[in-house]
Short mmCIF file of C-alpha atoms in Angstrom, two decimals:
data_model
loop_
_atom_site.label_atom_id
_atom_site.label_comp_id
_atom_site.label_asym_id
_atom_site.label_seq_id
_atom_site.Cartn_x
_atom_site.Cartn_y
_atom_site.Cartn_z
CA UNK I 1 68.68 79.18 58.23
CA UNK I 2 67.12 76.50 55.78
CA UNK I 3 66.99 78.14 52.36
CA UNK I 4 63.45 77.80 50.22
CA UNK I 5 64.26 76.11 47.17
CA UNK I 6 62.14 75.64 43.79
CA UNK I 7 62.62 72.16 41.78
CA UNK I 8 59.82 73.21 39.10
CA UNK I 9 58.24 76.14 37.12
CA UNK I 10 54.81 77.11 38.07
CA UNK I 11 54.61 74.13 41.38
CA UNK I 12 50.87 74.38 42.55
CA UNK I 13 50.10 74.81 46.17
CA UNK I 14 48.53 71.70 47.80
CA UNK I 15 44.33 73.54 47.91
CA UNK I 16 43.84 73.06 51.70
CA UNK I 17 40.73 72.02 52.97
CA UNK I 18 38.67 74.54 53.66
CA UNK I 19 37.66 74.10 57.94
CA UNK I 20 32.77 73.95 58.00
CA UNK I 21 31.81 77.32 58.74
CA UNK I 22 29.51 77.39 61.36
CA UNK I 23 27.55 81.06 61.62
CA UNK I 24 24.98 79.68 64.10
CA UNK I 25 25.14 80.68 67.79
CA UNK I 26 26.74 78.74 70.17
CA UNK I 27 22.67 77.74 72.09
CA UNK I 28 21.84 76.07 69.22
CA UNK I 29 19.34 73.58 69.73
CA UNK I 30 20.22 70.08 68.56
CA UNK I 31 17.48 68.64 70.26
CA UNK I 32 14.89 69.25 67.08
CA UNK I 33 12.48 66.79 65.63
CA UNK I 34 12.42 66.60 61.98
CA UNK I 35 8.64 68.56 61.81
CA UNK I 36 10.64 71.76 64.33
CA UNK I 37 13.43 71.05 61.97
CA UNK I 38 10.95 71.99 58.94
CA UNK I 39 10.10 74.75 61.06
CA UNK I 40 13.58 77.05 61.10
CA UNK I 41 14.70 76.35 58.38
CA UNK I 42 11.07 77.82 56.49
CA UNK I 43 11.19 80.28 58.12
CA UNK I 44 14.53 81.33 56.95
CA UNK I 45 13.35 80.95 53.44
CA UNK I 46 10.72 83.16 53.87
CA UNK I 47 12.85 85.97 55.25
CA UNK I 48 14.34 85.35 52.19
CA UNK I 49 11.83 84.99 49.59
CA UNK I 50 10.21 82.48 48.53
CA UNK I 51 7.03 81.90 47.20
CA UNK I 52 4.77 80.20 49.08
CA UNK I 53 4.04 78.10 46.82
CA UNK I 54 8.07 76.28 47.55
CA UNK I 55 7.32 76.92 51.39
CA UNK I 56 4.68 74.21 50.76
CA UNK I 57 6.22 71.83 48.50
CA UNK I 58 8.95 71.54 52.05
CA UNK I 59 6.17 71.31 53.96
CA UNK I 60 4.64 67.95 51.97
CA UNK I 61 8.62 66.58 51.06
CA UNK I 62 8.91 66.69 54.70
CA UNK I 63 5.66 64.72 55.97
CA UNK I 64 6.70 62.31 52.85
CA UNK I 65 8.76 61.97 54.41
CA UNK I 66 7.57 61.41 58.25
CA UNK I 67 4.78 58.91 56.88
CA UNK I 68 7.55 56.80 55.71
CA UNK I 69 9.68 56.37 58.97
CA UNK I 70 6.49 55.90 60.88
CA UNK I 71 6.52 58.77 63.12
CA UNK I 72 8.79 61.88 63.75
CA UNK I 73 11.83 61.65 64.67
CA UNK I 74 15.38 63.92 66.43
CA UNK I 75 16.80 65.36 63.51
CA UNK I 76 19.89 63.40 64.50
CA UNK I 77 18.98 60.34 64.41
CA UNK I 78 18.67 61.62 59.17
CA UNK I 79 20.81 59.44 58.77
CA UNK I 80 22.18 58.63 55.37
CA UNK I 81 20.91 55.07 55.69
CA UNK I 82 17.74 55.57 56.05
CA UNK I 83 17.33 58.45 53.70
CA UNK I 84 18.60 55.43 50.95
CA UNK I 85 15.91 53.83 52.31
CA UNK I 86 13.81 56.03 51.45
CA UNK I 87 14.74 56.05 48.34
CA UNK I 88 14.70 52.78 47.71
CA UNK I 89 10.50 52.63 49.83
CA UNK I 90 9.88 55.56 46.38
CA UNK I 91 11.03 53.80 43.52
CA UNK I 92 10.40 50.22 44.47
CA UNK I 93 7.50 50.51 46.78
CA UNK I 94 5.65 53.57 46.72
CA UNK I 95 1.66 53.36 45.02
CA UNK I 96 1.50 56.08 43.27
CA UNK I 97 -1.60 58.12 43.62
CA UNK I 98 -2.22 56.76 46.34
CA UNK I 99 -4.42 59.12 48.21
CA UNK I 100 -6.46 60.57 45.11
CA UNK I 101 -9.18 58.07 45.14
CA UNK I 102 -9.91 59.63 41.18
CA UNK I 103 -7.63 58.08 40.30
CA UNK I 104 -8.11 54.91 39.00
CA UNK I 105 -4.43 54.09 37.08
CA UNK I 106 -2.04 53.74 39.94
CA UNK I 107 1.44 51.66 39.77
CA UNK I 108 4.11 50.84 42.28
CA UNK I 109 7.14 52.55 42.20
CA UNK I 110 6.85 55.89 41.42
CA UNK I 111 9.72 57.65 38.82
CA UNK I 112 13.28 58.23 38.62
CA UNK I 113 12.65 62.28 38.24
CA UNK I 114 10.06 62.53 40.60
CA UNK I 115 12.28 60.75 43.56
CA UNK I 116 15.01 63.54 42.73
CA UNK I 117 12.46 66.38 42.90
CA UNK I 118 12.14 65.22 46.85
CA UNK I 119 16.22 63.97 46.93
CA UNK I 120 17.32 67.59 45.70
CA UNK I 121 14.50 69.05 48.91
CA UNK I 122 16.00 67.23 51.51
CA UNK I 123 19.57 68.19 49.84
CA UNK I 124 18.99 71.92 50.83
CA UNK I 125 17.54 71.16 54.39
CA UNK I 126 20.11 69.30 54.97
CA UNK I 127 22.68 71.17 53.38
CA UNK I 128 21.05 74.09 55.70
CA UNK I 129 20.58 72.33 59.46
CA UNK I 130 24.70 71.65 59.23
CA UNK I 131 25.58 74.73 58.11
CA UNK I 132 23.72 76.35 60.53
CA UNK I 133 24.43 73.86 63.53
CA UNK I 134 21.45 72.60 63.92
CA UNK I 135 23.21 68.96 63.00
CA UNK I 136 26.89 68.07 63.01
CA UNK I 137 26.66 66.11 59.95
CA UNK I 138 25.33 66.63 56.62
CA UNK I 139 23.31 62.55 55.90
CA UNK I 140 22.65 63.88 51.83
CA UNK I 141 26.60 64.22 50.93
CA UNK I 142 27.32 60.79 50.57
CA UNK I 143 23.90 60.03 48.89
CA UNK I 144 24.16 60.04 45.06
CA UNK I 145 20.46 60.91 42.44
CA UNK I 146 19.14 57.97 40.95
CA UNK I 147 20.77 57.82 37.83
CA UNK I 148 17.62 58.14 34.77
CA UNK I 149 17.27 57.21 31.08
CA UNK I 150 17.36 60.20 28.74
CA UNK I 151 13.24 61.14 29.01
CA UNK I 152 11.83 62.65 25.65
CA UNK I 153 11.29 65.67 25.44
CA UNK I 154 7.97 67.22 25.31
CA UNK I 155 6.37 66.98 22.29
CA UNK I 156 4.52 70.03 20.58
CA UNK I 157 1.39 68.80 18.92
CA UNK I 158 0.48 68.73 15.22
CA UNK I 159 -1.85 71.27 12.90
CA UNK I 160 -3.89 68.16 12.61
CA UNK I 161 -3.73 67.41 16.38
CA UNK I 162 -3.89 71.21 16.95
CA UNK I 163 -7.68 71.39 13.90
CA UNK I 164 -9.43 68.60 15.43
CA UNK I 165 -8.75 69.88 19.82
CA UNK I 166 -10.63 73.74 18.48
CA UNK I 167 -13.18 72.05 15.93
CA UNK I 168 -13.76 69.90 19.05
CA UNK I 169 -14.65 72.97 20.47
CA UNK I 170 -18.19 73.68 20.94
CA UNK I 171 -18.53 77.52 21.14
CA UNK I 172 -22.25 77.41 22.87
CA UNK I 173 -21.19 76.64 25.39
CA UNK I 174 -20.07 79.00 28.42
CA UNK I 175 -17.01 76.78 29.26
CA UNK I 176 -15.97 75.72 26.37
CA UNK I 177 -15.81 79.24 23.99
CA UNK I 178 -13.34 80.21 28.06
CA UNK I 179 -10.77 76.71 27.31
CA UNK I 180 -11.39 77.40 23.49
CA UNK I 181 -10.60 81.43 24.02
CA UNK I 182 -7.79 80.36 26.59
CA UNK I 183 -6.26 78.05 23.31
CA UNK I 184 -6.31 79.91 21.50
CA UNK I 185 -3.93 82.23 24.26
CA UNK I 186 -1.57 79.96 24.56
CA UNK I 187 -0.70 78.61 21.28
CA UNK I 188 0.07 82.71 20.37
CA UNK I 189 1.85 83.81 22.78
CA UNK I 190 3.62 80.92 24.49
CA UNK I 191 2.17 81.21 28.10
CA UNK I 192 2.71 79.95 31.48
CA UNK I 193 -0.21 78.02 32.26
CA UNK I 194 -0.86 80.28 35.59
CA UNK I 195 0.30 83.37 33.65
CA UNK I 196 -2.95 82.34 30.95
CA UNK I 197 -5.52 81.83 33.34
CA UNK I 198 -3.57 85.00 35.98
CA UNK I 199 -4.64 87.36 33.46
CA UNK I 200 -5.91 90.27 33.85
CA UNK I 201 -8.03 93.06 32.32
CA UNK I 202 -5.63 95.65 33.22
CA UNK I 203 -2.39 93.68 32.57
CA UNK I 204 -3.37 93.71 28.71
CA UNK I 205 -2.31 97.32 26.68
CA UNK I 206 -4.44 97.50 23.09
CA UNK I 207 -2.41 100.38 21.73
CA UNK I 208 0.12 97.31 21.54
CA UNK I 209 -1.47 94.90 21.94
CA UNK I 210 1.29 93.37 24.10
CA UNK I 211 0.34 91.46 27.23
CA UNK I 212 2.39 92.85 30.45
CA UNK I 213 3.54 89.98 32.72
CA UNK I 214 4.30 91.08 36.70
CA UNK I 215 7.89 89.40 37.84
CA UNK I 216 5.39 88.29 41.34
CA UNK I 217 3.22 85.83 39.08
CA UNK I 218 6.36 85.12 36.31
CA UNK I 219 8.48 81.67 37.05
CA UNK I 220 11.90 83.43 36.96
CA UNK I 221 10.66 86.48 38.36
CA UNK I 222 10.93 89.19 35.90
CA UNK I 223 9.06 91.47 34.66
CA UNK I 224 8.39 90.71 30.91
CA UNK I 225 6.01 92.50 27.76
CA UNK I 226 4.27 89.35 24.86
CA UNK I 227 3.25 90.44 22.10
CA UNK I 228 -0.55 89.22 21.96
CA UNK I 229 -2.25 89.19 18.33
CA UNK I 230 -5.51 91.66 18.02
CA UNK I 231 -7.66 88.28 16.86
CA UNK I 232 -7.28 86.82 19.87
CA UNK I 233 -6.75 89.82 22.07
CA UNK I 234 -10.82 90.92 20.55
CA UNK I 235 -11.85 87.25 21.93
CA UNK I 236 -10.22 87.79 25.42
CA UNK I 237 -12.21 91.02 25.88
CA UNK I 238 -15.12 89.62 24.49
CA UNK I 239 -14.88 86.15 27.73
CA UNK I 240 -14.71 89.29 30.09
CA UNK I 241 -17.01 91.32 28.70
CA UNK I 242 -19.66 88.34 28.41
CA UNK I 243 -18.43 86.68 32.19
CA UNK I 244 -19.15 90.65 33.56
CA UNK I 245 -22.41 90.25 32.35
CA UNK I 246 -23.20 87.54 33.93
CA UNK I 247 -21.61 88.41 37.20
CA UNK I 248 -20.12 91.62 37.61
CA UNK I 249 -17.15 92.91 37.46
CA UNK I 250 -14.10 90.71 37.88
CA UNK I 251 -10.06 91.64 37.25
CA UNK I 252 -9.41 87.92 36.10
CA UNK I 253 -9.95 87.02 32.83
CA UNK I 254 -10.43 83.38 32.78
CA UNK I 255 -13.42 82.64 35.27
CA UNK I 256 -15.38 79.24 36.21
CA UNK I 257 -19.34 79.31 35.65
CA UNK I 258 -19.79 80.24 38.97
CA UNK I 259 -17.69 83.48 38.71
CA UNK I 260 -14.99 81.84 40.18
CA UNK I 261 -11.38 82.93 39.41
CA UNK I 262 -10.38 79.46 36.73
CA UNK I 263 -7.71 77.58 37.86
CA UNK I 264 -4.69 75.72 35.86
CA UNK I 265 -5.81 72.73 37.64
CA UNK I 266 -9.87 73.22 36.37
CA UNK I 267 -8.29 73.75 33.45
CA UNK I 268 -5.95 70.33 33.02
CA UNK I 269 -8.35 68.26 33.88
CA UNK I 270 -10.90 69.63 31.77
CA UNK I 271 -8.06 68.52 29.05
CA UNK I 272 -7.60 65.88 30.17
CA UNK I 273 -11.87 64.67 29.26
CA UNK I 274 -10.72 65.70 26.14
CA UNK I 275 -8.16 63.99 26.02
CA UNK I 276 -9.73 60.66 25.72
CA UNK I 277 -12.77 61.90 24.65
CA UNK I 278 -10.42 62.39 21.18
CA UNK I 279 -8.47 59.21 21.53
CA UNK I 280 -4.71 61.60 21.83
CA UNK I 281 -2.11 59.83 23.83
CA UNK I 282 -1.39 63.21 24.95
CA UNK I 283 -2.90 66.82 25.99
CA UNK I 284 -1.88 69.22 28.86
CA UNK I 285 -1.48 72.54 29.25
CA UNK I 286 2.55 72.71 28.38
CA UNK I 287 1.95 71.16 24.82
CA UNK I 288 0.54 74.60 23.45
CA UNK I 289 3.76 76.26 25.07
CA UNK I 290 5.67 73.75 23.45
CA UNK I 291 4.14 74.23 19.90
CA UNK I 292 3.97 78.00 19.82
CA UNK I 293 7.90 77.93 20.16
CA UNK I 294 7.82 75.45 17.62
CA UNK I 295 6.00 77.47 15.05
CA UNK I 296 8.08 80.42 15.63
CA UNK I 297 11.39 78.87 14.96
CA UNK I 298 9.99 77.46 11.17
CA UNK I 299 8.22 81.00 10.35
CA UNK I 300 11.78 82.09 11.07
CA UNK I 301 11.62 83.86 13.99
CA UNK I 302 14.98 83.88 16.18
CA UNK I 303 15.64 82.12 18.78
CA UNK I 304 17.08 84.53 20.81
CA UNK I 305 13.64 86.62 20.82
CA UNK I 306 11.85 83.51 21.49
CA UNK I 307 14.13 82.54 24.61
CA UNK I 308 12.35 86.46 25.80
CA UNK I 309 8.66 85.99 24.87
CA UNK I 310 8.69 82.35 27.19
CA UNK I 311 11.02 83.88 29.88
CA UNK I 312 14.12 81.21 29.87
CA UNK I 313 17.26 81.97 32.19
CA UNK I 314 18.98 79.76 30.11
CA UNK I 315 19.19 79.64 25.55
CA UNK I 316 20.01 75.25 26.01
CA UNK I 317 16.52 75.58 27.33
CA UNK I 318 14.69 77.07 24.92
CA UNK I 319 16.61 74.87 22.73
CA UNK I 320 14.90 71.91 24.59
CA UNK I 321 11.78 73.87 23.04
CA UNK I 322 11.84 72.91 19.77
CA UNK I 323 10.62 69.32 19.09
CA UNK I 324 11.19 68.57 15.29
CA UNK I 325 9.41 65.54 13.38
CA UNK I 326 10.26 63.50 10.42
CA UNK I 327 7.12 65.84 8.56
CA UNK I 328 9.07 69.23 9.90
CA UNK I 329 12.09 67.91 9.24
CA UNK I 330 11.06 67.22 5.53
CA UNK I 331 9.87 70.38 5.32
CA UNK I 332 12.10 72.07 6.20
CA UNK I 333 14.88 70.94 3.95
CA UNK I 334 12.34 70.81 0.84
CA UNK I 335 11.66 74.58 1.57
CA UNK I 336 15.60 75.55 1.79
CA UNK I 337 18.16 73.41 0.57
CA UNK I 338 20.57 75.24 -1.79
CA UNK I 339 20.81 72.36 -3.60
CA UNK I 340 17.64 73.51 -5.67
CA UNK I 341 18.72 77.02 -6.52
CA UNK I 342 22.48 75.59 -8.48
CA UNK I 343 19.50 72.79 -10.17
CA UNK I 344 17.43 74.73 -11.75
CA UNK I 345 20.10 76.91 -13.51
CA UNK I 346 21.13 73.78 -15.10
CA UNK I 347 19.99 72.61 -18.42
CA UNK I 348 18.94 68.84 -18.96
CA UNK I 349 20.72 68.00 -22.42
CA UNK I 350 19.48 64.24 -22.76
CA UNK I 351 20.10 61.50 -25.48
CA UNK I 352 18.19 61.22 -28.39
#
């Protein structure tokens, strides 16, 4: 009997390639069309508790793909080559906002970031279909994401921009008074826009000046408490009372001029009009969240507490939010350079 021999210490065994595990039953239907396969995928994801917004995105992305192909096709015909041709079409031929007649500025080619989002969605689906046995191969296995240049992080607003924006609002107008209150809320708490516009009067803890954000309304599905200034709470109360005088009782604090729920999209559109009026380059709800983060750190708040307030799962995300411009950097250096305390102690002896 041949004996085993060790030639080299700590020699690693060659890794064995794991076999593909298919958990589906033998009677899986492999003749599904893309739309049928999507329905199977969505049913599984609903069982996992995915939100309706995410489910809607899956339907939307498959619709984009089928529009490119020209018709619904069998899942078996979805190939790596077809997906690459789809990606090239999105990058080089697709007209942006082609179905939005209100958009005047349109260009050819989606951004690499947008294309990668659609590819990631397809990757998730193809991996599912392959693992469940609906497809004999994973066409996304060899498709790589589009290479992108580093994109500049979202910049917050400067102090001057915030003042100009707030002074622009006419508080005799209900809509502008409401929008100004919403801006104050976003600047004061760093809430996401959807968390802010869906705020109800019951979420305000008046004794502690805290906002209770339920898990079903947060991005990371975690309940959290967010501090809010007394002055902002008073504005929220006044806005809610004024709305009830016109439209009767409503849990929502933010409503439109008809007493209906105010939406994030409506606020974005109104900000876009203000942006053009004031001649600003950019103005969107997420900038208030970035402004809050920057000002919190500049006011000597700590990044770990900021991470909790902003509801970031990873502190790296919080770091990206803190974008300092040259004026802020110079100001911070002026206030905290250690050289000053030493220079104050040095007696200046100038020659006569």
